[in-house]
Amino acid sequence: MSEASDALLGPSDVRELAAALGVRPTKQRGQNFVIDANTVRRIVRTADVRPDDVVVEVGPGLGSLTLALLEAADRVTAVEIDDVLAGALPATVRARVPARAGRFALVHSDALHVRDLPGPAPTALVANLPYNVAVPVLLHMLERFPTIERTLVMVQAEVADRLAAPPGGKVYGVPSVKAAWYAEVRRAGAIGRTVFWPAPNVDSGLVSLVRRSEPVRTTASREEVFAVVDAAFAQRRKTLRAALAGWAGSAPAAEAALVAAGISPQARGESLTVEEFARIAESKGAGA
């Protein structure tokens, strides 16, 4: 299908669909529908969606991005929690891209509870993630579906900054480290407010995540590493010796683990890489 295709949804299409369904975007679910066809095309291009990709989309809403993904990918599986939106999306796909309808699947579920997806394993995740659950949904999908090689998510600009932040800055924190466990992360662009309905009162950003070719080298489990990360940033102004006292059992035990990992007990979590957090996790009990 060409870029000149009229299959994609414009502002009037989105509003008509919403009116027909009696849908009003809700703040509770962080719903802001994309109404600009050029924006969804840009997202698909930036995501590097390929003809052999099996794409999973979270929170498809009325289908603006879904239709653009179907033009570019081999298959698209959309995960939608909203009863009305989930019920309507297959009909929208059939009406606007009938030749691709057989390549579309809908999972009516909360993405945080999705354990399996129909059809071939997903190779890419592309989504306009609801602001209020963006980070937990992203991390859950990356953990649950290791075949996802490339991810592009549109999130609140502040969340995008956190996800892509390198060590050493004030915005570097739990989302930054946990995303880095899975992938190379970078900011991939900004999105204006006017492409949404309703227009949000915050800016949005694109974040690209390319799964690591090799996992973080560590004998510690993901859960063990993430426990250190959570503890370090729960009291991020404290030194790691103090912040990790509860995790290690005492401040001296935390210091022993840090020294064994080659990390200063006076350092703070915001200065550490994911690999260094993994070394700390490996060293728990070093002073015992």
JSON list of C-alpha atoms in Angstrom, two decimals, residues 121-261:
[
{"chain": "A", "resi": 121, "resn": "ALA", "atom": "CA", "xyz": [6.72, -14.93, 18.18]},
{"chain": "A", "resi": 122, "resn": "PRO", "atom": "CA", "xyz": [6.94, -11.13, 18.08]},
{"chain": "A", "resi": 123, "resn": "THR", "atom": "CA", "xyz": [10.10, -9.53, 16.68]},
{"chain": "A", "resi": 124, "resn": "ALA", "atom": "CA", "xyz": [9.22, -5.90, 17.41]},
{"chain": "A", "resi": 125, "resn": "LEU", "atom": "CA", "xyz": [7.22, -3.85, 19.88]},
{"chain": "A", "resi": 126, "resn": "VAL", "atom": "CA", "xyz": [5.81, -0.55, 18.64]},
{"chain": "A", "resi": 127, "resn": "ALA", "atom": "CA", "xyz": [3.35, 1.36, 20.80]},
{"chain": "A", "resi": 128, "resn": "ASN", "atom": "CA", "xyz": [1.92, 4.64, 21.95]},
{"chain": "A", "resi": 129, "resn": "LEU", "atom": "CA", "xyz": [2.02, 3.65, 25.60]},
{"chain": "A", "resi": 130, "resn": "PRO", "atom": "CA", "xyz": [-0.47, 5.07, 28.09]},
{"chain": "A", "resi": 131, "resn": "TYR", "atom": "CA", "xyz": [1.44, 7.54, 30.23]},
{"chain": "A", "resi": 132, "resn": "ASN", "atom": "CA", "xyz": [0.47, 6.06, 33.58]},
{"chain": "A", "resi": 133, "resn": "VAL", "atom": "CA", "xyz": [1.74, 2.51, 32.93]},
{"chain": "A", "resi": 134, "resn": "ALA", "atom": "CA", "xyz": [4.42, 3.04, 30.29]},
{"chain": "A", "resi": 135, "resn": "VAL", "atom": "CA", "xyz": [7.48, 1.79, 32.19]},
{"chain": "A", "resi": 136, "resn": "PRO", "atom": "CA", "xyz": [5.97, -1.33, 33.83]},
{"chain": "A", "resi": 137, "resn": "VAL", "atom": "CA", "xyz": [4.33, -2.37, 30.54]},
{"chain": "A", "resi": 138, "resn": "LEU", "atom": "CA", "xyz": [7.56, -1.89, 28.60]},
{"chain": "A", "resi": 139, "resn": "LEU", "atom": "CA", "xyz": [9.65, -3.88, 31.09]},
{"chain": "A", "resi": 140, "resn": "HIS", "atom": "CA", "xyz": [7.05, -6.64, 31.30]},
{"chain": "A", "resi": 141, "resn": "MET", "atom": "CA", "xyz": [6.93, -7.08, 27.54]},
{"chain": "A", "resi": 142, "resn": "LEU", "atom": "CA", "xyz": [10.72, -7.14, 27.20]},
{"chain": "A", "resi": 143, "resn": "GLU", "atom": "CA", "xyz": [10.98, -9.73, 29.96]},
{"chain": "A", "resi": 144, "resn": "ARG", "atom": "CA", "xyz": [8.10, -11.91, 28.80]},
{"chain": "A", "resi": 145, "resn": "PHE", "atom": "CA", "xyz": [8.92, -11.91, 25.08]},
{"chain": "A", "resi": 146, "resn": "PRO", "atom": "CA", "xyz": [12.68, -12.29, 24.56]},
{"chain": "A", "resi": 147, "resn": "THR", "atom": "CA", "xyz": [12.18, -12.58, 20.79]},
{"chain": "A", "resi": 148, "resn": "ILE", "atom": "CA", "xyz": [11.39, -8.84, 20.66]},
{"chain": "A", "resi": 149, "resn": "GLU", "atom": "CA", "xyz": [14.56, -7.46, 19.09]},
{"chain": "A", "resi": 150, "resn": "ARG", "atom": "CA", "xyz": [13.53, -3.86, 18.41]},
{"chain": "A", "resi": 151, "resn": "THR", "atom": "CA", "xyz": [11.20, -1.60, 20.33]},
{"chain": "A", "resi": 152, "resn": "LEU", "atom": "CA", "xyz": [9.96, 1.90, 19.68]},
{"chain": "A", "resi": 153, "resn": "VAL", "atom": "CA", "xyz": [7.61, 3.44, 22.20]},
{"chain": "A", "resi": 154, "resn": "MET", "atom": "CA", "xyz": [6.00, 6.84, 22.37]},
{"chain": "A", "resi": 155, "resn": "VAL", "atom": "CA", "xyz": [5.83, 7.99, 25.98]},
{"chain": "A", "resi": 156, "resn": "GLN", "atom": "CA", "xyz": [5.68, 11.18, 28.00]},
{"chain": "A", "resi": 157, "resn": "ALA", "atom": "CA", "xyz": [8.85, 13.21, 27.31]},
{"chain": "A", "resi": 158, "resn": "GLU", "atom": "CA", "xyz": [9.93, 13.01, 30.95]},
{"chain": "A", "resi": 159, "resn": "VAL", "atom": "CA", "xyz": [9.63, 9.22, 30.87]},
{"chain": "A", "resi": 160, "resn": "ALA", "atom": "CA", "xyz": [11.55, 9.09, 27.59]},
{"chain": "A", "resi": 161, "resn": "ASP", "atom": "CA", "xyz": [14.36, 11.09, 29.21]},
{"chain": "A", "resi": 162, "resn": "ARG", "atom": "CA", "xyz": [14.46, 8.70, 32.17]},
{"chain": "A", "resi": 163, "resn": "LEU", "atom": "CA", "xyz": [14.50, 5.57, 30.05]},
{"chain": "A", "resi": 164, "resn": "ALA", "atom": "CA", "xyz": [17.34, 6.82, 27.84]},
{"chain": "A", "resi": 165, "resn": "ALA", "atom": "CA", "xyz": [19.40, 8.54, 30.55]},
{"chain": "A", "resi": 166, "resn": "PRO", "atom": "CA", "xyz": [23.06, 7.52, 30.98]},
{"chain": "A", "resi": 167, "resn": "PRO", "atom": "CA", "xyz": [24.58, 7.12, 34.45]},
{"chain": "A", "resi": 168, "resn": "GLY", "atom": "CA", "xyz": [25.54, 10.28, 36.30]},
{"chain": "A", "resi": 169, "resn": "GLY", "atom": "CA", "xyz": [22.52, 12.52, 35.86]},
{"chain": "A", "resi": 170, "resn": "LYS", "atom": "CA", "xyz": [19.56, 13.41, 38.01]},
{"chain": "A", "resi": 171, "resn": "VAL", "atom": "CA", "xyz": [17.06, 11.74, 35.68]},
{"chain": "A", "resi": 172, "resn": "TYR", "atom": "CA", "xyz": [19.00, 8.46, 35.69]},
{"chain": "A", "resi": 173, "resn": "GLY", "atom": "CA", "xyz": [17.14, 6.00, 37.87]},
{"chain": "A", "resi": 174, "resn": "VAL", "atom": "CA", "xyz": [15.29, 2.71, 38.11]},
{"chain": "A", "resi": 175, "resn": "PRO", "atom": "CA", "xyz": [13.73, 2.85, 34.60]},
{"chain": "A", "resi": 176, "resn": "SER", "atom": "CA", "xyz": [17.11, 3.72, 33.06]},
{"chain": "A", "resi": 177, "resn": "VAL", "atom": "CA", "xyz": [18.93, 0.79, 34.66]},
{"chain": "A", "resi": 178, "resn": "LYS", "atom": "CA", "xyz": [16.20, -1.78, 34.10]},
{"chain": "A", "resi": 179, "resn": "ALA", "atom": "CA", "xyz": [15.77, -0.81, 30.45]},
{"chain": "A", "resi": 180, "resn": "ALA", "atom": "CA", "xyz": [19.56, -1.05, 30.00]},
{"chain": "A", "resi": 181, "resn": "TRP", "atom": "CA", "xyz": [19.42, -4.61, 31.37]},
{"chain": "A", "resi": 182, "resn": "TYR", "atom": "CA", "xyz": [17.53, -5.59, 28.22]},
{"chain": "A", "resi": 183, "resn": "ALA", "atom": "CA", "xyz": [18.59, -3.18, 25.53]},
{"chain": "A", "resi": 184, "resn": "GLU", "atom": "CA", "xyz": [20.64, -0.34, 24.12]},
{"chain": "A", "resi": 185, "resn": "VAL", "atom": "CA", "xyz": [18.35, 2.64, 24.74]},
{"chain": "A", "resi": 186, "resn": "ARG", "atom": "CA", "xyz": [18.26, 6.05, 23.07]},
{"chain": "A", "resi": 187, "resn": "ARG", "atom": "CA", "xyz": [15.91, 8.96, 22.50]},
{"chain": "A", "resi": 188, "resn": "ALA", "atom": "CA", "xyz": [14.60, 8.74, 18.94]},
{"chain": "A", "resi": 189, "resn": "GLY", "atom": "CA", "xyz": [12.72, 12.01, 18.55]},
{"chain": "A", "resi": 190, "resn": "ALA", "atom": "CA", "xyz": [10.08, 14.32, 19.96]},
{"chain": "A", "resi": 191, "resn": "ILE", "atom": "CA", "xyz": [6.34, 14.37, 19.28]},
{"chain": "A", "resi": 192, "resn": "GLY", "atom": "CA", "xyz": [4.22, 17.52, 19.50]},
{"chain": "A", "resi": 193, "resn": "ARG", "atom": "CA", "xyz": [0.99, 17.76, 21.45]},
{"chain": "A", "resi": 194, "resn": "THR", "atom": "CA", "xyz": [-1.22, 18.67, 18.50]},
{"chain": "A", "resi": 195, "resn": "VAL", "atom": "CA", "xyz": [-1.05, 15.20, 16.92]},
{"chain": "A", "resi": 196, "resn": "PHE", "atom": "CA", "xyz": [-3.17, 13.83, 19.78]},
{"chain": "A", "resi": 197, "resn": "TRP", "atom": "CA", "xyz": [-6.83, 14.00, 20.67]},
{"chain": "A", "resi": 198, "resn": "PRO", "atom": "CA", "xyz": [-7.30, 15.22, 23.27]},
{"chain": "A", "resi": 199, "resn": "ALA", "atom": "CA", "xyz": [-4.06, 17.21, 23.23]},
{"chain": "A", "resi": 200, "resn": "PRO", "atom": "CA", "xyz": [-2.12, 16.24, 26.37]},
{"chain": "A", "resi": 201, "resn": "ASN", "atom": "CA", "xyz": [-0.64, 18.91, 28.63]},
{"chain": "A", "resi": 202, "resn": "VAL", "atom": "CA", "xyz": [2.81, 17.31, 28.34]},
{"chain": "A", "resi": 203, "resn": "ASP", "atom": "CA", "xyz": [5.19, 16.69, 25.47]},
{"chain": "A", "resi": 204, "resn": "SER", "atom": "CA", "xyz": [5.88, 13.18, 24.17]},
{"chain": "A", "resi": 205, "resn": "GLY", "atom": "CA", "xyz": [9.04, 11.47, 23.04]},
{"chain": "A", "resi": 206, "resn": "LEU", "atom": "CA", "xyz": [10.10, 8.40, 21.10]},
{"chain": "A", "resi": 207, "resn": "VAL", "atom": "CA", "xyz": [12.42, 5.87, 22.70]},
{"chain": "A", "resi": 208, "resn": "SER", "atom": "CA", "xyz": [14.26, 3.21, 20.73]},
{"chain": "A", "resi": 209, "resn": "LEU", "atom": "CA", "xyz": [15.38, 0.01, 22.45]},
{"chain": "A", "resi": 210, "resn": "VAL", "atom": "CA", "xyz": [17.49, -2.54, 20.59]},
{"chain": "A", "resi": 211, "resn": "ARG", "atom": "CA", "xyz": [17.88, -5.75, 22.56]},
{"chain": "A", "resi": 212, "resn": "ARG", "atom": "CA", "xyz": [21.40, -6.52, 23.70]},
{"chain": "A", "resi": 213, "resn": "SER", "atom": "CA", "xyz": [23.15, -9.04, 21.46]},
{"chain": "A", "resi": 214, "resn": "GLU", "atom": "CA", "xyz": [24.60, -10.50, 24.67]},
{"chain": "A", "resi": 215, "resn": "PRO", "atom": "CA", "xyz": [22.88, -10.32, 28.07]},
{"chain": "A", "resi": 216, "resn": "VAL", "atom": "CA", "xyz": [24.61, -8.61, 30.98]},
{"chain": "A", "resi": 217, "resn": "ARG", "atom": "CA", "xyz": [27.31, -11.02, 32.08]},
{"chain": "A", "resi": 218, "resn": "THR", "atom": "CA", "xyz": [26.53, -11.99, 35.63]},
{"chain": "A", "resi": 219, "resn": "THR", "atom": "CA", "xyz": [25.88, -15.01, 37.80]},
{"chain": "A", "resi": 220, "resn": "ALA", "atom": "CA", "xyz": [23.11, -13.07, 39.56]},
{"chain": "A", "resi": 221, "resn": "SER", "atom": "CA", "xyz": [19.53, -13.42, 38.39]},
{"chain": "A", "resi": 222, "resn": "ARG", "atom": "CA", "xyz": [17.53, -10.53, 36.95]},
{"chain": "A", "resi": 223, "resn": "GLU", "atom": "CA", "xyz": [15.43, -10.48, 40.13]},
{"chain": "A", "resi": 224, "resn": "GLU", "atom": "CA", "xyz": [18.57, -10.24, 42.28]},
{"chain": "A", "resi": 225, "resn": "VAL", "atom": "CA", "xyz": [20.00, -7.40, 40.20]},
{"chain": "A", "resi": 226, "resn": "PHE", "atom": "CA", "xyz": [16.71, -5.50, 40.13]},
{"chain": "A", "resi": 227, "resn": "ALA", "atom": "CA", "xyz": [16.44, -5.82, 43.92]},
{"chain": "A", "resi": 228, "resn": "VAL", "atom": "CA", "xyz": [19.76, -3.95, 44.25]},
{"chain": "A", "resi": 229, "resn": "VAL", "atom": "CA", "xyz": [18.57, -1.30, 41.78]},
{"chain": "A", "resi": 230, "resn": "ASP", "atom": "CA", "xyz": [15.31, -0.78, 43.66]},
{"chain": "A", "resi": 231, "resn": "ALA", "atom": "CA", "xyz": [17.11, -0.48, 46.99]},
{"chain": "A", "resi": 232, "resn": "ALA", "atom": "CA", "xyz": [19.75, 1.91, 45.66]},
{"chain": "A", "resi": 233, "resn": "PHE", "atom": "CA", "xyz": [17.23, 4.37, 44.25]},
{"chain": "A", "resi": 234, "resn": "ALA", "atom": "CA", "xyz": [14.64, 4.09, 47.03]},
{"chain": "A", "resi": 235, "resn": "GLN", "atom": "CA", "xyz": [16.95, 6.41, 48.96]},
{"chain": "A", "resi": 236, "resn": "ARG", "atom": "CA", "xyz": [18.92, 7.86, 46.09]},
{"chain": "A", "resi": 237, "resn": "ARG", "atom": "CA", "xyz": [20.46, 10.73, 48.09]},
{"chain": "A", "resi": 238, "resn": "LYS", "atom": "CA", "xyz": [22.12, 8.32, 50.47]},
{"chain": "A", "resi": 239, "resn": "THR", "atom": "CA", "xyz": [25.44, 6.64, 49.85]},
{"chain": "A", "resi": 240, "resn": "LEU", "atom": "CA", "xyz": [25.18, 3.06, 48.67]},
{"chain": "A", "resi": 241, "resn": "ARG", "atom": "CA", "xyz": [26.50, 1.86, 52.03]},
{"chain": "A", "resi": 242, "resn": "ALA", "atom": "CA", "xyz": [23.44, 3.38, 53.69]},
{"chain": "A", "resi": 243, "resn": "ALA", "atom": "CA", "xyz": [20.90, 2.83, 50.88]},
{"chain": "A", "resi": 244, "resn": "LEU", "atom": "CA", "xyz": [21.74, -0.88, 50.59]},
{"chain": "A", "resi": 245, "resn": "ALA", "atom": "CA", "xyz": [21.78, -1.60, 54.32]},
{"chain": "A", "resi": 246, "resn": "GLY", "atom": "CA", "xyz": [18.28, -3.05, 54.28]},
{"chain": "A", "resi": 247, "resn": "TRP", "atom": "CA", "xyz": [19.02, -5.12, 51.18]},
{"chain": "A", "resi": 248, "resn": "ALA", "atom": "CA", "xyz": [22.25, -6.52, 52.61]},
{"chain": "A", "resi": 249, "resn": "GLY", "atom": "CA", "xyz": [21.05, -6.90, 56.19]},
{"chain": "A", "resi": 250, "resn": "SER", "atom": "CA", "xyz": [23.19, -4.14, 57.66]},
{"chain": "A", "resi": 251, "resn": "ALA", "atom": "CA", "xyz": [25.37, -1.22, 56.63]},
{"chain": "A", "resi": 252, "resn": "PRO", "atom": "CA", "xyz": [28.61, -3.19, 57.24]},
{"chain": "A", "resi": 253, "resn": "ALA", "atom": "CA", "xyz": [27.26, -6.05, 55.10]},
{"chain": "A", "resi": 254, "resn": "ALA", "atom": "CA", "xyz": [26.38, -3.57, 52.35]},
{"chain": "A", "resi": 255, "resn": "GLU", "atom": "CA", "xyz": [29.90, -2.12, 52.55]},
{"chain": "A", "resi": 256, "resn": "ALA", "atom": "CA", "xyz": [31.42, -5.59, 52.28]},
{"chain": "A", "resi": 257, "resn": "ALA", "atom": "CA", "xyz": [29.36, -6.35, 49.17]},
{"chain": "A", "resi": 258, "resn": "LEU", "atom": "CA", "xyz": [30.32, -3.02, 47.60]},
{"chain": "A", "resi": 259, "resn": "VAL", "atom": "CA", "xyz": [34.02, -3.48, 48.30]},
{"chain": "A", "resi": 260, "resn": "ALA", "atom": "CA", "xyz": [33.90, -7.01, 46.91]},
{"chain": "A", "resi": 261, "resn": "ALA", "atom": "CA", "xyz": [32.25, -5.60, 43.77]}
]
